Coordinates of C-alpha atoms (C1' of nucleotides) in Angstrom, one line a residue:
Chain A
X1 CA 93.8 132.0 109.0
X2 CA 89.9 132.1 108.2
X3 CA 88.9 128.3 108.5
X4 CA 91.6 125.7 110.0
X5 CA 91.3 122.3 109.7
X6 CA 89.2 121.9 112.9
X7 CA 90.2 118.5 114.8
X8 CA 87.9 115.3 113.8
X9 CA 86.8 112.9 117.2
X10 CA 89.8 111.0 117.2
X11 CA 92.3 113.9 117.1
X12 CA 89.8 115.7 119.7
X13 CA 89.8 112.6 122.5
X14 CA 93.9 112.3 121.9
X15 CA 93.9 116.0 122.7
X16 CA 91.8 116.9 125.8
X17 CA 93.1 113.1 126.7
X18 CA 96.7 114.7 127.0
X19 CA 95.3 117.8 128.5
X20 CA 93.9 116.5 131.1
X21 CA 95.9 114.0 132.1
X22 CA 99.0 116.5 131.6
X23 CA 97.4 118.8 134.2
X24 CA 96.5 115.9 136.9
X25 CA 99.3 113.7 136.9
X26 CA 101.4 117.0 137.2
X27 CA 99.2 118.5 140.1
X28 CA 99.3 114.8 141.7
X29 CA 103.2 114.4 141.5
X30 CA 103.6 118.1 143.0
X31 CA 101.3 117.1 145.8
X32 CA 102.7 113.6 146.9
X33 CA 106.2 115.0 147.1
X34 CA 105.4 118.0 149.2
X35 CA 103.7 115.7 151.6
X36 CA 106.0 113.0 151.5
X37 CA 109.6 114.9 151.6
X38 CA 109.0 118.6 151.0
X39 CA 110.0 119.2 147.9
X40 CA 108.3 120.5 144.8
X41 CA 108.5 118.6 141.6
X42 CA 110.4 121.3 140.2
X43 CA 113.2 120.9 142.9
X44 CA 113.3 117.0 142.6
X45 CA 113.9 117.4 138.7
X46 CA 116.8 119.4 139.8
X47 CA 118.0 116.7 142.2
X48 CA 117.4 114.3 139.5
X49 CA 120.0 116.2 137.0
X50 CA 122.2 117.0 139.1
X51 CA 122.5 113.6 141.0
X52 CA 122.5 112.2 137.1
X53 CA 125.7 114.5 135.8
X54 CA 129.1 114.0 136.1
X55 CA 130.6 114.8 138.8
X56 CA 127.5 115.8 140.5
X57 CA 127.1 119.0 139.1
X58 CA 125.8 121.3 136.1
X59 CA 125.7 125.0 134.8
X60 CA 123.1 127.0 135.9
X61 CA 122.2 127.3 131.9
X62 CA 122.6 123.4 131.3
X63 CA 120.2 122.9 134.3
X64 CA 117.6 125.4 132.5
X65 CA 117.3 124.1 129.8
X66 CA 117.0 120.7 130.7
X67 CA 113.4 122.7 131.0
X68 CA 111.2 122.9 133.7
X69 CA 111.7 126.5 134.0
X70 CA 112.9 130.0 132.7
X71 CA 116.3 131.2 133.8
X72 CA 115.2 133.5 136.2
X73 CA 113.4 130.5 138.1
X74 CA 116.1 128.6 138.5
X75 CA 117.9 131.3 139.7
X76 CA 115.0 131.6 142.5
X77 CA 114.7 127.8 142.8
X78 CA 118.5 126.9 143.4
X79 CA 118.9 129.8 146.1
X80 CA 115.9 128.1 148.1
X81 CA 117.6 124.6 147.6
X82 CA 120.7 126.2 149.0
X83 CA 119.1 127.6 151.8
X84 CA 117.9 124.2 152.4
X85 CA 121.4 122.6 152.6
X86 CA 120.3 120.7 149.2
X87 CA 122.8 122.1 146.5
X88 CA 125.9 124.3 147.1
X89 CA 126.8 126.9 144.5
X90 CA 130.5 126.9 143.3
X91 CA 132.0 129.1 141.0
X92 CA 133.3 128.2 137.2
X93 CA 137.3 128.5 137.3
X94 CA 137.2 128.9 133.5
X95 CA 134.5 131.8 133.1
X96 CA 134.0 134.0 135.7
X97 CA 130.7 134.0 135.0
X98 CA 129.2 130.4 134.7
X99 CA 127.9 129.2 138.1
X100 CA 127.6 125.2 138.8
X101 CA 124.9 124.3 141.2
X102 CA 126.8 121.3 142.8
X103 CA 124.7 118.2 144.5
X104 CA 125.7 118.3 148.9
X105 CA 125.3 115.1 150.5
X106 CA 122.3 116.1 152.3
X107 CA 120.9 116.5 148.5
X108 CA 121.5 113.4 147.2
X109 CA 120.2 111.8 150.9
X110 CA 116.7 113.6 149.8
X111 CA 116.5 112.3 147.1
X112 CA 117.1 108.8 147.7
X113 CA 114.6 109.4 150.6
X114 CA 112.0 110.6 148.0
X115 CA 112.5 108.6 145.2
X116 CA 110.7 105.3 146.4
X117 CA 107.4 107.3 146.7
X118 CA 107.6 109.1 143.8
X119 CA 108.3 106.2 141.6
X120 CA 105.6 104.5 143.2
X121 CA 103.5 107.1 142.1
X122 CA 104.7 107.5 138.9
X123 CA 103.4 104.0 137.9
X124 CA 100.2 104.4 139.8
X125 CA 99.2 107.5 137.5
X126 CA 101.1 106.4 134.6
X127 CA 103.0 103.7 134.2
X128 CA 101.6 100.8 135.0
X129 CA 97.8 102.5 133.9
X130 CA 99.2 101.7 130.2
X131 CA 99.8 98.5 128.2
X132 CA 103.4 98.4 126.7
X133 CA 101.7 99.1 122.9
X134 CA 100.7 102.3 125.1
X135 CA 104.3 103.0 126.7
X136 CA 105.8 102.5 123.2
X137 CA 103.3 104.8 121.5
X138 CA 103.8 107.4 124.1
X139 CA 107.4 107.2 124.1
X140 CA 108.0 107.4 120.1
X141 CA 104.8 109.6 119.7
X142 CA 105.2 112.4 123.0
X143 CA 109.7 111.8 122.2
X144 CA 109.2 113.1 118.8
X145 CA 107.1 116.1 119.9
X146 CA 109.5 117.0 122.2
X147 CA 112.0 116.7 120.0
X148 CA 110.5 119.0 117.9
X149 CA 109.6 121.9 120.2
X150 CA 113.1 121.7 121.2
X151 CA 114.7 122.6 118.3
X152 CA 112.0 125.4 117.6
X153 CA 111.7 127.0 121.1
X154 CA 115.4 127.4 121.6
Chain B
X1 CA 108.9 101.2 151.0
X2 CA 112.2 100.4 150.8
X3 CA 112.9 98.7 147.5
X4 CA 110.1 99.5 144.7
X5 CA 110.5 98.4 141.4
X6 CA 112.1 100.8 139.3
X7 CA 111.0 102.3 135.5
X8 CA 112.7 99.5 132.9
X9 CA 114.1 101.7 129.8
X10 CA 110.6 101.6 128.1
X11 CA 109.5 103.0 130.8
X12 CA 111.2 105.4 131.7
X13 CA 110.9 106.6 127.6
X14 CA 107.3 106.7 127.9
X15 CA 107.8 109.1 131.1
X16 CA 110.2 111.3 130.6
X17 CA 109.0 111.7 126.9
X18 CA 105.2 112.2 128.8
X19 CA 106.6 114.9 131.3
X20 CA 108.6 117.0 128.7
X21 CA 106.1 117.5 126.2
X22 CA 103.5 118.3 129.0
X23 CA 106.2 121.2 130.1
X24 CA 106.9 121.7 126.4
X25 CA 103.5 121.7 125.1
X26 CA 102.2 124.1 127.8
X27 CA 104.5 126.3 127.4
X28 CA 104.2 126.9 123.9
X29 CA 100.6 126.7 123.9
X30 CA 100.5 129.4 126.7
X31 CA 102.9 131.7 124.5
X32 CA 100.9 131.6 121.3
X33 CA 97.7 132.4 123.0
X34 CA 99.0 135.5 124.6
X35 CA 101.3 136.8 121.3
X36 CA 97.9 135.7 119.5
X37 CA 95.1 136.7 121.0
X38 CA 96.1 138.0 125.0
X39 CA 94.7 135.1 126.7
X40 CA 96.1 132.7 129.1
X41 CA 95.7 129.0 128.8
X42 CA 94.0 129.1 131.6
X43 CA 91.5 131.6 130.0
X44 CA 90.8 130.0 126.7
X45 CA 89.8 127.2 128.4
X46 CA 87.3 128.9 130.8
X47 CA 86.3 130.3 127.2
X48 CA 85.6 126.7 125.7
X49 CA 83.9 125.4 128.6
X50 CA 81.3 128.1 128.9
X51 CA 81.0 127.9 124.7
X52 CA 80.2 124.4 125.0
X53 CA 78.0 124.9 128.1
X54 CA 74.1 125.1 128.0
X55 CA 72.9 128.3 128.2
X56 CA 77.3 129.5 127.8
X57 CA 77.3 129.5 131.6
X58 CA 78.2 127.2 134.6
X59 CA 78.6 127.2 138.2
X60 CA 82.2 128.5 139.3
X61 CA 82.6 124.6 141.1
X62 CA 81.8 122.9 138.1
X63 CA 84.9 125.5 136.1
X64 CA 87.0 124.7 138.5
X65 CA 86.0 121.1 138.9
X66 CA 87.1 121.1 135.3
X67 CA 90.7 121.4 135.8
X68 CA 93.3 123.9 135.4
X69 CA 93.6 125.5 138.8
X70 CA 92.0 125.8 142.0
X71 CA 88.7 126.9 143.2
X72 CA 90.5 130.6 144.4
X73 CA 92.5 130.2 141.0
X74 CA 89.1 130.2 139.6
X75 CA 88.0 133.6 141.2
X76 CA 90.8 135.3 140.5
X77 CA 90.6 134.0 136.8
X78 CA 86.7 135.3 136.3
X79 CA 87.5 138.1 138.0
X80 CA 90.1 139.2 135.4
X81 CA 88.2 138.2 132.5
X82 CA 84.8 140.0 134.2
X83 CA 87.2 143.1 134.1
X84 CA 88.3 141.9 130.3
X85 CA 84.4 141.7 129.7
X86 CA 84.8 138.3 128.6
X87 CA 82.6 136.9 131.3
X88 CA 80.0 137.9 133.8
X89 CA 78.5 136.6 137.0
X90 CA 75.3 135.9 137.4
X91 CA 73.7 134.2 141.1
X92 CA 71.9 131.2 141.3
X93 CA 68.0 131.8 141.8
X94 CA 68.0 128.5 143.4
X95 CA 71.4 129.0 146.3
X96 CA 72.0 132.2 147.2
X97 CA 75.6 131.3 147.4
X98 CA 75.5 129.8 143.8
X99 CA 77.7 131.8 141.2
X100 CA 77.6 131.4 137.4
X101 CA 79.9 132.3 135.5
X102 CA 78.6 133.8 131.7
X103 CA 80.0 133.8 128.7
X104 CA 79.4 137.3 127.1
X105 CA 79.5 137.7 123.5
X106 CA 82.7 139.6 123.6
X107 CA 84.0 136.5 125.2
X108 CA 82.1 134.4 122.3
X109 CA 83.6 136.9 119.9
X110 CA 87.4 136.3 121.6
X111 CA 86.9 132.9 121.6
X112 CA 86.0 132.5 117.6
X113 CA 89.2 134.8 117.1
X114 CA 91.2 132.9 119.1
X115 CA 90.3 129.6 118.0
X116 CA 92.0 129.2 114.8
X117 CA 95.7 129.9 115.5
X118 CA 95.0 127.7 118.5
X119 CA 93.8 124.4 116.8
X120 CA 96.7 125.0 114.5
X121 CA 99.5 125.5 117.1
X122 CA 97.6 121.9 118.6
X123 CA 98.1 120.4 114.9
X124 CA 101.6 121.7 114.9
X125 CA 103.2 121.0 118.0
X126 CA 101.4 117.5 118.9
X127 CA 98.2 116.5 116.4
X128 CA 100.0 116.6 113.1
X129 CA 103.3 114.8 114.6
X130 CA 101.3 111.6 115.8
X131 CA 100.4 108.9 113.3
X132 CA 97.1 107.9 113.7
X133 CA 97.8 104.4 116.0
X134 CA 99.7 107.1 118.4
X135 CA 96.9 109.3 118.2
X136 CA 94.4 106.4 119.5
X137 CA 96.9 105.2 122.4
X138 CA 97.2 109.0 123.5
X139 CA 93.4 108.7 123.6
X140 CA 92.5 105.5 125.1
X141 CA 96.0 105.5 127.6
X142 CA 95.8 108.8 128.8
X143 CA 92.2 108.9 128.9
X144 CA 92.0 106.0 131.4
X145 CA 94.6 108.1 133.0
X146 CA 92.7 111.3 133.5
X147 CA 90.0 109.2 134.6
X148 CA 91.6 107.4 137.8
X149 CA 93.0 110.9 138.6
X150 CA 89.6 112.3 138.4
X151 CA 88.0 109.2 140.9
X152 CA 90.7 109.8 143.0
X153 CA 91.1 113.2 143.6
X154 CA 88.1 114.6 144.4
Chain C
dC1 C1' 144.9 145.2 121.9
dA2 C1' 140.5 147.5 121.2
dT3 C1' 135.7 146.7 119.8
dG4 C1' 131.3 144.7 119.2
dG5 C1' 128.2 140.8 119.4
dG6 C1' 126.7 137.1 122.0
dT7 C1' 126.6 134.6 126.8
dT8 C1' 125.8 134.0 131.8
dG9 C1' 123.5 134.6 135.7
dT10 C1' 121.0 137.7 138.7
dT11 C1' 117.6 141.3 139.9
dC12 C1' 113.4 143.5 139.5
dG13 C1' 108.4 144.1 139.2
dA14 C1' 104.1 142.3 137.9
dA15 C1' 101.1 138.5 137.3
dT16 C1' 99.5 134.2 138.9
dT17 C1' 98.8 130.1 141.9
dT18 C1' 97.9 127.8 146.1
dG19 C1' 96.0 126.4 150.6
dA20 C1' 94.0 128.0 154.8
dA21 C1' 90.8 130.7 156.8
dT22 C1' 86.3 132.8 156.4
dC23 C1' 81.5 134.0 155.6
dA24 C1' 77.1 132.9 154.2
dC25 C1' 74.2 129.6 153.2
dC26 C1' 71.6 124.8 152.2
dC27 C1' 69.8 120.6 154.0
dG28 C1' 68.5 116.6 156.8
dC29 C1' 67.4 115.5 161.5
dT30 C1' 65.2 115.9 165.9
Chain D
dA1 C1' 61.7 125.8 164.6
dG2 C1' 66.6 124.8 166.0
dC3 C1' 71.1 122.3 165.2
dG4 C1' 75.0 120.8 163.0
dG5 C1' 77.6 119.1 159.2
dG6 C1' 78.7 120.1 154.8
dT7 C1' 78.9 123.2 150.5
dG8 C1' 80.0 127.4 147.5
dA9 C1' 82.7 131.1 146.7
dT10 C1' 85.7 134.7 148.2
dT11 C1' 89.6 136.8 150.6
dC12 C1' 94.2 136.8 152.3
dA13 C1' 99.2 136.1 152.7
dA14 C1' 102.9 133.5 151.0
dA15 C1' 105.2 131.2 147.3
dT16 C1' 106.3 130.8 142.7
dT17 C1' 106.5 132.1 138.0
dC18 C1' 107.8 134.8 133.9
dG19 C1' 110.0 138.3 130.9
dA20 C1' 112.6 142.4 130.5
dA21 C1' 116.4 144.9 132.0
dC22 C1' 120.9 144.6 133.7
dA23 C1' 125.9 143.9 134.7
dA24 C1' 129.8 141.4 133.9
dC25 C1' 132.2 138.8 131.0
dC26 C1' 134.0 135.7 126.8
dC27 C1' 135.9 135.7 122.3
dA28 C1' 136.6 136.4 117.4
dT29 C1' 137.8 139.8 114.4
dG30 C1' 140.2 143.4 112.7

DNA sequence: CATGGGTTGTTCGAATTTGAATCACCCGCT
DNA sequence: AGCGGGTGATTCAAATTCGAACAACCCATG
């Protein structure tokens, strides 16, 4: 790999343009929903899924790989949310071994108590920054790529 | 803020595509660095920064100014690449309190080594999937994005 | 029904991140 | 010169992350 194909202006600004912005609308999201209801961005993605699946809950695995994490974190992540009353964990009848992390009332009252203020601030970073020729580009564009890392990474 | 408006379903493409490949991305970026060359993320871009710097050095507020983590993320960062011999400190003439941080030319050396696979794992995971019109709307949306997040925060 | 390969979730230790507190210092003002 | 507010960088403890190792288990195959 002596002499890539370096990346010209336009492939440059696209680049450090998702960078960036990748790293500061993620450190902005974390921040507003600590101060606003406590909870990390990684716990309201769980919150999100699980208030999302049928029957309000998922396998640990399922919950994984929805992404945010490695195994091991969620692990970590779903025993503080449990000390916190948010999720319950139950016990697969069918395999011993599969957990579900199950959605408690309290849970799915935190999240509809954070969810006004994080949408808000979803479209003041994001959202409602971009034209709809920009939402669309993102979505196929940024859909595709994950798509694609996806099926590789798994 | 008891009602806000909701993401319509091009919205909510645009984001949810935008937050996974930011995990997605990262992640595999951060994986192929350190297989690749032993570097974080995190460290190559302290790397390009001081590259592209005059003089391959600037003060540790400016680094961390830059993104990526906090100013005592920052420390502990240069601190492991001083020990690495990627970097060194020098003090400000001008403020004793000033620190720069140096590039060293085993850290210029790293960097060129590094630098390949990286542009090509860019090219392969995001760069190469876009078509040109996506490439432009990643540039000029997120751009403006980075840019309001940039006013703000600080 | 035994066996081996692949899953599932947790545990462990090491690395990293963060914010708050701290220390030393610069600068403008009186 | 002397103050006081603000800045620059580090230190510290606590929280979080990851990967590797682990233990327990499922299931298809012979």
């Amino acid at each position: 790999m002596a002499e890539p194909r370096w990346l010209d202006e336009r492939e440059m600004r696209a680049w450090s343009g998702f960078l960036a912005a990748s790293a500061l609308v993620n450190r902005r999201l974390d921040q507003q929903l600590k101060d606003d209801s406590g909870l990390s961005h990684p716990q309201y993605e769980i919150l999100v899924r699980l208030a999302a699946a049928p029957g309000r809950e998922l396998r640990m695995t399922e919950l994984a790989n929805g992404l945010i994490n490695s195994k091991s974190g969620l692990t970590y992540q779903v025993t503080q949310m449990e000390k916190a009353g948010l999720v319950r964990r139950r016990s697969c009848p069918s395999d011993v071994r599969g957990v579900f992390a199950v959605l408690t009332d309290a849970g799915r009252a935190k999240l509809e108590e954070a969810a006004p203020g994080h949408v808000a601030t979803v479209r003041e970073v994001l959202v409602d920054v971009l034209t709809p020729e920009q939402l669309d580009a993102l979505a196929d564009g940024l859909g595709e790529v994950g798509r694609r890392l996806r099926g590789q990474g798994d």
